[in-house]
PDB file of C-alpha atoms in Angstrom:
ATOM      1  CA  MET A   1      51.760  96.495  41.251  1.00  0.00           C
ATOM      2  CA  ILE A   2      49.657  95.671  38.203  1.00  0.00           C
ATOM      3  CA  LEU A   3      50.581  92.008  38.512  1.00  0.00           C
ATOM      4  CA  GLY A   4      49.408  92.031  42.132  1.00  0.00           C
ATOM      5  CA  LEU A   5      46.021  93.487  41.194  1.00  0.00           C
ATOM      6  CA  ILE A   6      45.566  90.837  38.492  1.00  0.00           C
ATOM      7  CA  LEU A   7      46.355  88.047  40.969  1.00  0.00           C
ATOM      8  CA  LEU A   8      43.934  89.539  43.501  1.00  0.00           C
ATOM      9  CA  ARG A   9      41.119  89.606  40.927  1.00  0.00           C
ATOM     10  CA  ILE A  10      41.788  85.960  40.059  1.00  0.00           C
ATOM     11  CA  VAL A  11      41.666  84.950  43.706  1.00  0.00           C
ATOM     12  CA  VAL A  12      38.373  86.837  44.243  1.00  0.00           C
ATOM     13  CA  ARG A  13      36.799  85.109  41.242  1.00  0.00           C
ATOM     14  CA  LEU A  14      37.920  81.698  42.472  1.00  0.00           C
ATOM     15  CA  VAL A  15      36.505  82.385  45.927  1.00  0.00           C
ATOM     16  CA  ARG A  16      33.165  83.459  44.404  1.00  0.00           C
ATOM     17  CA  ILE A  17      33.013  80.220  42.368  1.00  0.00           C
ATOM     18  CA  CYS A  18      33.804  78.110  45.417  1.00  0.00           C
ATOM     19  CA  VAL A  19      31.125  79.872  47.467  1.00  0.00           C
ATOM     20  CA  ARG A  20      28.527  79.287  44.737  1.00  0.00           C
ATOM     21  CA  VAL A  21      29.423  75.572  44.558  1.00  0.00           C
ATOM     22  CA  MET A  22      29.183  75.218  48.339  1.00  0.00           C
ATOM     23  CA  VAL A  23      25.794  76.936  48.388  1.00  0.00           C
ATOM     24  CA  ASN A  24      24.511  74.594  45.681  1.00  0.00           C
ATOM     25  CA  VAL A  25      25.759  71.551  47.597  1.00  0.00           C
ATOM     26  CA  VAL A  26      24.054  72.718  50.783  1.00  0.00           C
ATOM     27  CA  CYS A  27      20.837  73.312  48.882  1.00  0.00           C
ATOM     28  CA  VAL A  28      20.962  69.810  47.403  1.00  0.00           C
ATOM     29  CA  ILE A  29      21.553  68.245  50.836  1.00  0.00           C
ATOM     30  CA  LEU A  30      18.752  70.250  52.417  1.00  0.00           C
ATOM     31  CA  GLY A  31      16.477  69.389  49.540  1.00  0.00           C
ATOM     32  CA  PHE A  32      17.257  65.688  50.002  1.00  0.00           C
ATOM     33  CA  PHE A  33      16.278  65.702  53.662  1.00  0.00           C
ATOM     34  CA  VAL A  34      13.181  67.800  52.991  1.00  0.00           C
ATOM     35  CA  GLY A  35      12.209  65.271  50.335  1.00  0.00           C
ATOM     36  CA  ILE A  36      12.734  62.367  52.724  1.00  0.00           C
ATOM     37  CA  GLU A  37      10.623  64.124  55.340  1.00  0.00           C
ATOM     38  CA  MET A  38       7.848  64.646  52.803  1.00  0.00           C
ATOM     39  CA  LEU A  39       7.954  60.978  51.847  1.00  0.00           C
ATOM     40  CA  VAL A  40       7.687  59.938  55.479  1.00  0.00           C
ATOM     41  CA  ASP A  41       4.718  62.261  55.976  1.00  0.00           C
ATOM     42  CA  LEU A  42       3.077  60.691  52.950  1.00  0.00           C
ATOM     43  CA  ASP A  43       3.779  57.121  54.230  1.00  0.00           C
ATOM     44  CA  LEU A  44       5.769  56.429  51.078  1.00  0.00           C
ATOM     45  CA  CYS A  45       9.284  56.218  52.440  1.00  0.00           C
ATOM     46  CA  TRP A  46      10.839  52.729  52.424  1.00  0.00           C
ATOM     47  CA  LEU A  47      12.551  53.559  55.715  1.00  0.00           C
ATOM     48  CA  LYS A  48       9.332  54.418  57.532  1.00  0.00           C
ATOM     49  CA  GLN A  49       8.340  52.959  60.883  1.00  0.00           C
ATOM     50  CA  GLN A  50       6.077  49.919  60.678  1.00  0.00           C
ATOM     51  CA  LYS A  51       2.784  50.159  62.553  1.00  0.00           C
ATOM     52  CA  ASP A  52       2.899  46.442  63.356  1.00  0.00           C
ATOM     53  CA  ALA A  53       6.291  44.733  63.530  1.00  0.00           C
ATOM     54  CA  LEU A  54       4.777  41.313  62.879  1.00  0.00           C
ATOM     55  CA  LYS A  55       2.584  42.477  60.012  1.00  0.00           C
ATOM     56  CA  PRO A  56       4.663  44.815  57.816  1.00  0.00           C
ATOM     57  CA  ASP A  57       2.865  47.092  55.363  1.00  0.00           C
ATOM     58  CA  ARG A  58       2.490  45.671  51.870  1.00  0.00           C
ATOM     59  CA  VAL A  59       2.469  47.448  48.527  1.00  0.00           C
ATOM     60  CA  ASN A  60       2.347  46.653  44.860  1.00  0.00           C
ATOM     61  CA  SER A  61       5.958  46.792  43.714  1.00  0.00           C
ATOM     62  CA  GLY A  62       5.099  46.754  40.021  1.00  0.00           C
ATOM     63  CA  SER A  63       6.772  43.395  39.454  1.00  0.00           C
ATOM     64  CA  ARG A  64       5.364  41.378  42.328  1.00  0.00           C
ATOM     65  CA  ASP A  65       2.087  42.073  44.043  1.00  0.00           C
ATOM     66  CA  ASN A  66       1.747  42.541  47.759  1.00  0.00           C
ATOM     67  CA  VAL A  67       5.361  42.456  48.871  1.00  0.00           C
ATOM     68  CA  MET A  68       6.462  43.624  52.307  1.00  0.00           C
ATOM     69  CA  TRP A  69       7.450  47.305  52.297  1.00  0.00           C
ATOM     70  CA  THR A  70      10.320  47.397  54.751  1.00  0.00           C
ATOM     71  CA  SER A  71      13.982  48.173  55.020  1.00  0.00           C
ATOM     72  CA  GLY A  72      16.286  46.262  57.338  1.00  0.00           C
ATOM     73  CA  PHE A  73      14.860  44.461  60.336  1.00  0.00           C
ATOM     74  CA  VAL A  74      11.259  45.010  61.347  1.00  0.00           C
ATOM     75  CA  PHE A  75      11.577  44.181  65.033  1.00  0.00           C
ATOM     76  CA  ASP A  76      12.328  46.435  67.947  1.00  0.00           C
ATOM     77  CA  LYS A  77      14.057  45.083  71.019  1.00  0.00           C
ATOM     78  CA  GLY A  78      11.791  42.687  72.892  1.00  0.00           C
ATOM     79  CA  GLU A  79       9.573  42.023  69.867  1.00  0.00           C
ATOM     80  CA  GLY A  80       9.515  39.183  67.363  1.00  0.00           C
ATOM     81  CA  ILE A  81       7.794  36.320  69.207  1.00  0.00           C
ATOM     82  CA  VAL A  82       5.357  34.310  67.107  1.00  0.00           C
ATOM     83  CA  GLY A  83       3.214  31.319  67.960  1.00  0.00           C
ATOM     84  CA  LEU A  84       3.408  27.939  66.233  1.00  0.00           C
ATOM     85  CA  GLU A  85       0.017  26.377  66.851  1.00  0.00           C
ATOM     86  CA  THR A  86      -0.303  22.589  67.267  1.00  0.00           C
ATOM     87  CA  ASP A  87      -2.966  20.261  68.680  1.00  0.00           C
ATOM     88  CA  TYR A  88      -0.759  19.920  71.757  1.00  0.00           C
ATOM     89  CA  GLY A  89      -0.344  23.610  72.514  1.00  0.00           C
ATOM     90  CA  ILE A  90       1.202  26.759  71.105  1.00  0.00           C
ATOM     91  CA  LEU A  91       4.977  26.970  70.780  1.00  0.00           C
ATOM     92  CA  ARG A  92       6.204  30.516  71.279  1.00  0.00           C
ATOM     93  CA  ILE A  93       9.187  31.114  69.018  1.00  0.00           C
ATOM     94  CA  LYS A  94      11.567  34.029  69.315  1.00  0.00           C
ATOM     95  CA  LEU A  95      12.679  34.953  65.804  1.00  0.00           C
ATOM     96  CA  LEU A  96      16.259  36.017  65.041  1.00  0.00           C
ATOM     97  CA  PRO A  97      16.081  38.730  62.331  1.00  0.00           C
ATOM     98  CA  ASP A  98      19.609  39.968  63.040  1.00  0.00           C
ATOM     99  CA  CYS A  99      20.935  36.515  62.255  1.00  0.00           C
ATOM    100  CA  ALA A 100      18.562  35.206  59.601  1.00  0.00           C
ATOM    101  CA  PRO A 101      16.651  38.116  57.994  1.00  0.00           C
ATOM    102  CA  GLN A 102      15.561  36.244  54.857  1.00  0.00           C
ATOM    103  CA  SER A 103      14.303  33.303  56.878  1.00  0.00           C
ATOM    104  CA  VAL A 104      12.368  35.581  59.220  1.00  0.00           C
ATOM    105  CA  SER A 105      10.873  37.371  56.228  1.00  0.00           C
ATOM    106  CA  TYR A 106       9.455  34.050  55.003  1.00  0.00           C
ATOM    107  CA  ILE A 107       8.019  33.274  58.442  1.00  0.00           C
ATOM    108  CA  LEU A 108       6.240  36.636  58.373  1.00  0.00           C
ATOM    109  CA  GLU A 109       4.710  35.673  55.038  1.00  0.00           C
ATOM    110  CA  LEU A 110       3.335  32.500  56.637  1.00  0.00           C
ATOM    111  CA  LEU A 111       2.126  34.512  59.618  1.00  0.00           C
ATOM    112  CA  ALA A 112      -0.080  36.554  57.282  1.00  0.00           C
ATOM    113  CA  LEU A 113      -1.889  33.413  56.077  1.00  0.00           C
ATOM    114  CA  SER A 114      -5.103  32.337  57.765  1.00  0.00           C
ATOM    115  CA  HIS A 115      -4.037  28.709  57.322  1.00  0.00           C
ATOM    116  CA  CYS A 116      -0.787  26.925  56.506  1.00  0.00           C
ATOM    117  CA  ILE A 117      -2.074  23.983  54.476  1.00  0.00           C
ATOM    118  CA  GLY A 118       0.709  21.454  54.136  1.00  0.00           C
ATOM    119  CA  CYS A 119       2.710  22.679  57.142  1.00  0.00           C
ATOM    120  CA  GLN A 120       3.262  19.824  59.583  1.00  0.00           C
ATOM    121  CA  PHE A 121       5.604  17.812  61.795  1.00  0.00           C
ATOM    122  CA  TYR A 122       6.190  14.325  60.410  1.00  0.00           C
ATOM    123  CA  ARG A 123       9.274  13.100  62.282  1.00  0.00           C
ATOM    124  CA  ALA A 124       9.654  12.835  66.057  1.00  0.00           C
ATOM    125  CA  GLU A 125      12.577  11.518  68.100  1.00  0.00           C
ATOM    126  CA  SER A 126      12.982  11.931  71.847  1.00  0.00           C
ATOM    127  CA  ARG A 127      16.174  12.561  73.817  1.00  0.00           C
ATOM    128  CA  GLY A 128      16.240   8.905  74.747  1.00  0.00           C
ATOM    129  CA  ARG A 129      19.090   8.030  77.116  1.00  0.00           C
ATOM    130  CA  PHE A 130      21.619  10.153  75.286  1.00  0.00           C
ATOM    131  CA  TRP A 131      20.798  13.710  76.399  1.00  0.00           C
ATOM    132  CA  ASP A 132      19.636  15.014  79.766  1.00  0.00           C
ATOM    133  CA  ALA A 133      16.680  17.335  80.444  1.00  0.00           C
ATOM    134  CA  LYS A 134      18.864  20.380  79.792  1.00  0.00           C
ATOM    135  CA  GLY A 135      19.946  19.062  76.418  1.00  0.00           C
ATOM    136  CA  ASN A 136      23.459  18.121  77.472  1.00  0.00           C
ATOM    137  CA  HIS A 137      24.981  14.939  76.073  1.00  0.00           C
ATOM    138  CA  ILE A 138      25.412  12.152  78.605  1.00  0.00           C
ATOM    139  CA  LYS A 139      28.993  10.948  78.868  1.00  0.00           C
ATOM    140  CA  LYS A 140      29.821   7.661  77.174  1.00  0.00           C
ATOM    141  CA  ALA A 141      26.417   7.605  75.479  1.00  0.00           C
ATOM    142  CA  THR A 142      26.123   7.484  71.707  1.00  0.00           C
ATOM    143  CA  PHE A 143      24.753  10.413  69.693  1.00  0.00           C
ATOM    144  CA  GLY A 144      21.608   8.617  68.561  1.00  0.00           C
ATOM    145  CA  PRO A 145      19.336   7.479  67.148  1.00  0.00           C
ATOM    146  CA  PRO A 146      17.049   8.831  68.460  1.00  0.00           C
ATOM    147  CA  PHE A 147      18.389  12.294  67.631  1.00  0.00           C
ATOM    148  CA  ALA A 148      16.344  14.464  70.015  1.00  0.00           C
ATOM    149  CA  LEU A 149      14.353  16.546  67.533  1.00  0.00           C
ATOM    150  CA  ILE A 150      11.051  16.976  65.772  1.00  0.00           C
ATOM    151  CA  GLN A 151      11.113  17.675  62.048  1.00  0.00           C
ATOM    152  CA  GLY A 152       8.561  18.989  59.608  1.00  0.00           C
ATOM    153  CA  THR A 153       7.907  21.233  56.656  1.00  0.00           C
ATOM    154  CA  LEU A 154       6.879  24.876  56.327  1.00  0.00           C
ATOM    155  CA  GLU A 155       5.928  24.654  52.658  1.00  0.00           C
ATOM    156  CA  SER A 156       2.400  25.972  52.461  1.00  0.00           C
ATOM    157  CA  HIS A 157       0.184  25.123  49.497  1.00  0.00           C
ATOM    158  CA  GLU A 158      -0.947  28.749  49.574  1.00  0.00           C
ATOM    159  CA  TYR A 159       2.474  30.309  49.131  1.00  0.00           C
ATOM    160  CA  MET A 160       5.268  29.450  46.722  1.00  0.00           C
ATOM    161  CA  PHE A 161       8.497  28.588  48.539  1.00  0.00           C
ATOM    162  CA  THR A 162      11.892  29.453  47.093  1.00  0.00           C
ATOM    163  CA  ASP A 163      15.152  28.186  48.552  1.00  0.00           C
ATOM    164  CA  ILE A 164      16.538  30.443  51.267  1.00  0.00           C
ATOM    165  CA  PRO A 165      20.293  31.092  51.140  1.00  0.00           C
ATOM    166  CA  LYS A 166      22.096  29.792  54.192  1.00  0.00           C
ATOM    167  CA  GLU A 167      22.357  32.365  56.948  1.00  0.00           C
ATOM    168  CA  HIS A 168      24.807  30.747  59.323  1.00  0.00           C
ATOM    169  CA  CYS A 169      24.330  31.800  62.911  1.00  0.00           C
ATOM    170  CA  PRO A 170      24.032  30.121  66.325  1.00  0.00           C
ATOM    171  CA  ALA A 171      24.982  26.481  66.823  1.00  0.00           C
ATOM    172  CA  ILE A 172      22.192  23.959  67.342  1.00  0.00           C
ATOM    173  CA  LYS A 173      21.122  24.109  70.984  1.00  0.00           C
ATOM    174  CA  ARG A 174      18.096  22.863  72.887  1.00  0.00           C
ATOM    175  CA  GLY A 175      15.134  24.833  71.540  1.00  0.00           C
ATOM    176  CA  SER A 176      16.799  25.919  68.274  1.00  0.00           C
ATOM    177  CA  VAL A 177      14.530  26.205  65.234  1.00  0.00           C
ATOM    178  CA  ALA A 178      16.504  25.690  62.014  1.00  0.00           C
ATOM    179  CA  TRP A 179      16.183  24.808  58.350  1.00  0.00           C
ATOM    180  CA  VAL A 180      17.241  21.484  56.899  1.00  0.00           C
ATOM    181  CA  GLY A 181      19.459  22.731  54.093  1.00  0.00           C
ATOM    182  CA  SER A 182      17.738  25.688  52.416  1.00  0.00           C
ATOM    183  CA  GLY A 183      14.233  24.737  53.610  1.00  0.00           C
ATOM    184  CA  PRO A 184      11.290  24.354  53.620  1.00  0.00           C
ATOM    185  CA  GLU A 185      12.054  21.306  55.789  1.00  0.00           C
ATOM    186  CA  PHE A 186      12.908  22.418  59.320  1.00  0.00           C
ATOM    187  CA  PHE A 187      13.418  21.009  62.799  1.00  0.00           C
ATOM    188  CA  ILE A 188      13.299  21.923  66.470  1.00  0.00           C
ATOM    189  CA  SER A 189      16.140  20.507  68.526  1.00  0.00           C
ATOM    190  CA  LEU A 190      15.705  19.043  72.008  1.00  0.00           C
ATOM    191  CA  ALA A 191      19.447  18.766  72.592  1.00  0.00           C
ATOM    192  CA  ASN A 192      22.688  20.712  72.335  1.00  0.00           C
ATOM    193  CA  HIS A 193      24.063  19.113  69.197  1.00  0.00           C
ATOM    194  CA  ASN A 194      27.662  20.240  69.469  1.00  0.00           C
ATOM    195  CA  GLU A 195      28.639  17.138  67.480  1.00  0.00           C
ATOM    196  CA  TRP A 196      26.928  18.460  64.349  1.00  0.00           C
ATOM    197  CA  ARG A 197      29.694  20.149  62.398  1.00  0.00           C
ATOM    198  CA  ASN A 198      27.683  21.238  59.373  1.00  0.00           C
ATOM    199  CA  PRO A 199      26.354  24.794  59.769  1.00  0.00           C
ATOM    200  CA  TYR A 200      22.599  25.264  59.903  1.00  0.00           C
ATOM    201  CA  THR A 201      20.447  28.352  59.520  1.00  0.00           C
ATOM    202  CA  VAL A 202      18.936  28.893  62.967  1.00  0.00           C
ATOM    203  CA  PHE A 203      16.125  31.438  62.559  1.00  0.00           C
ATOM    204  CA  GLY A 204      14.547  31.209  66.004  1.00  0.00           C
ATOM    205  CA  TYR A 205      14.284  29.343  69.277  1.00  0.00           C
ATOM    206  CA  VAL A 206      11.400  27.976  71.320  1.00  0.00           C
ATOM    207  CA  LEU A 207      10.909  29.680  74.666  1.00  0.00           C
ATOM    208  CA  SER A 208      12.040  27.374  77.467  1.00  0.00           C
ATOM    209  CA  GLU A 209       8.563  27.342  79.039  1.00  0.00           C
ATOM    210  CA  ASP A 210       7.140  25.738  75.880  1.00  0.00           C
ATOM    211  CA  LEU A 211       9.737  23.008  75.324  1.00  0.00           C
ATOM    212  CA  GLN A 212       7.498  20.598  77.226  1.00  0.00           C
ATOM    213  CA  ILE A 213       5.175  20.702  74.189  1.00  0.00           C
ATOM    214  CA  VAL A 214       8.064  19.735  71.916  1.00  0.00           C
ATOM    215  CA  GLU A 215       8.940  16.926  74.347  1.00  0.00           C
ATOM    216  CA  LYS A 216       5.345  15.687  74.208  1.00  0.00           C
ATOM    217  CA  ILE A 217       5.341  15.613  70.396  1.00  0.00           C
ATOM    218  CA  SER A 218       8.690  13.800  70.368  1.00  0.00           C
ATOM    219  CA  ARG A 219       7.115  10.929  72.347  1.00  0.00           C
ATOM    220  CA  LEU A 220       4.105  10.404  70.075  1.00  0.00           C
ATOM    221  CA  PRO A 221       3.690   6.998  68.356  1.00  0.00           C
ATOM    222  CA  THR A 222       6.090   6.532  65.441  1.00  0.00           C
ATOM    223  CA  LYS A 223       7.144   3.953  62.885  1.00  0.00           C
ATOM    224  CA  SER A 224      10.704   3.228  61.809  1.00  0.00           C
ATOM    225  CA  ASP A 225      12.184   4.192  58.473  1.00  0.00           C
ATOM    226  CA  VAL A 226      15.623   4.655  56.925  1.00  0.00           C
ATOM    227  CA  TRP A 227      16.777   7.820  55.147  1.00  0.00           C
ATOM    228  CA  SER A 228      20.143   7.609  53.391  1.00  0.00           C
ATOM    229  CA  ASP A 229      21.240   4.768  55.700  1.00  0.00           C
ATOM    230  CA  ILE A 230      20.148   6.729  58.793  1.00  0.00           C
ATOM    231  CA  PRO A 231      17.396   5.191  60.997  1.00  0.00           C
ATOM    232  CA  VAL A 232      14.608   7.722  61.653  1.00  0.00           C
ATOM    233  CA  SER A 233      11.250   7.725  63.443  1.00  0.00           C
ATOM    234  CA  ILE A 234       8.216   8.893  61.451  1.00  0.00           C
ATOM    235  CA  LEU A 235       5.012   9.983  63.189  1.00  0.00           C
ATOM    236  CA  GLU A 236       2.099   7.632  62.648  1.00  0.00           C
ATOM    237  CA  ASN A 237      -0.084  10.713  62.413  1.00  0.00           C
ATOM    238  CA  PRO A 238       1.480  14.028  61.349  1.00  0.00           C
ATOM    239  CA  VAL A 239       1.003  17.047  63.594  1.00  0.00           C
ATOM    240  CA  PHE A 240      -0.401  19.950  61.598  1.00  0.00           C
ATOM    241  CA  ILE A 241       0.874  23.425  62.415  1.00  0.00           C
ATOM    242  CA  ARG A 242       0.356  27.059  61.557  1.00  0.00           C
ATOM    243  CA  PHE A 243       1.857  30.339  62.662  1.00  0.00           C
ATOM    244  CA  ARG A 244      -0.200  32.826  64.607  1.00  0.00           C
ATOM    245  CA  LYS A 245       0.420  36.167  66.172  1.00  0.00           C
ATOM    246  CA  ILE A 246       0.962  36.269  69.926  1.00  0.00           C
ATOM    247  CA  THR A 247      -1.094  39.047  71.549  1.00  0.00           C
TER     248      THR A 247
END
């Protein structure tokens, strides 16, 4: 009988301890969410909604001034189209943040600049007789040159570029916008280059309605050159470019 009472008291004490621990845990969890809510109300939370998906809020991080204050991807469905302005028209480019988040982050940095001094297309090669208007390779034709692309650089004199790690995603198709290596050199493809086995970081694609502008640039006057034993066509006059927001 006495032994039973002792065991009962021990059990009661253990239950009381467990209840106290559970209450403390609940309080901590509630406190966490209350704290998060307060941060959101104060516009300090790093998970907060961006007012403008193409112009993320910027803060002083303490180690680097004016960095974008975001977490994850900044685009909602249906958003993420930027304009690449040229003398021949504006190319609307759909960015691919799910596939190439670091690349898209750099593009947003360029978008915030009023100018993109140094950004330009300097190489232009048409589809020739090797790819049709849909970008498909013509049977029995060679694979170039010309290589059905326009190439340039997105290294602005106003913003320091650092190599972007490869973010392998879609294959090179007609309209693809991709880095050469880790950038800042990039190209827009006018063909479905299924023959290119090396993976590229595709960070966007030109809307089909605007590919005529790319076609026009690819037919501008060029001069011949050779890069690493590969014949290329260099524009006689570079085409200067800059990103702009599409409204």
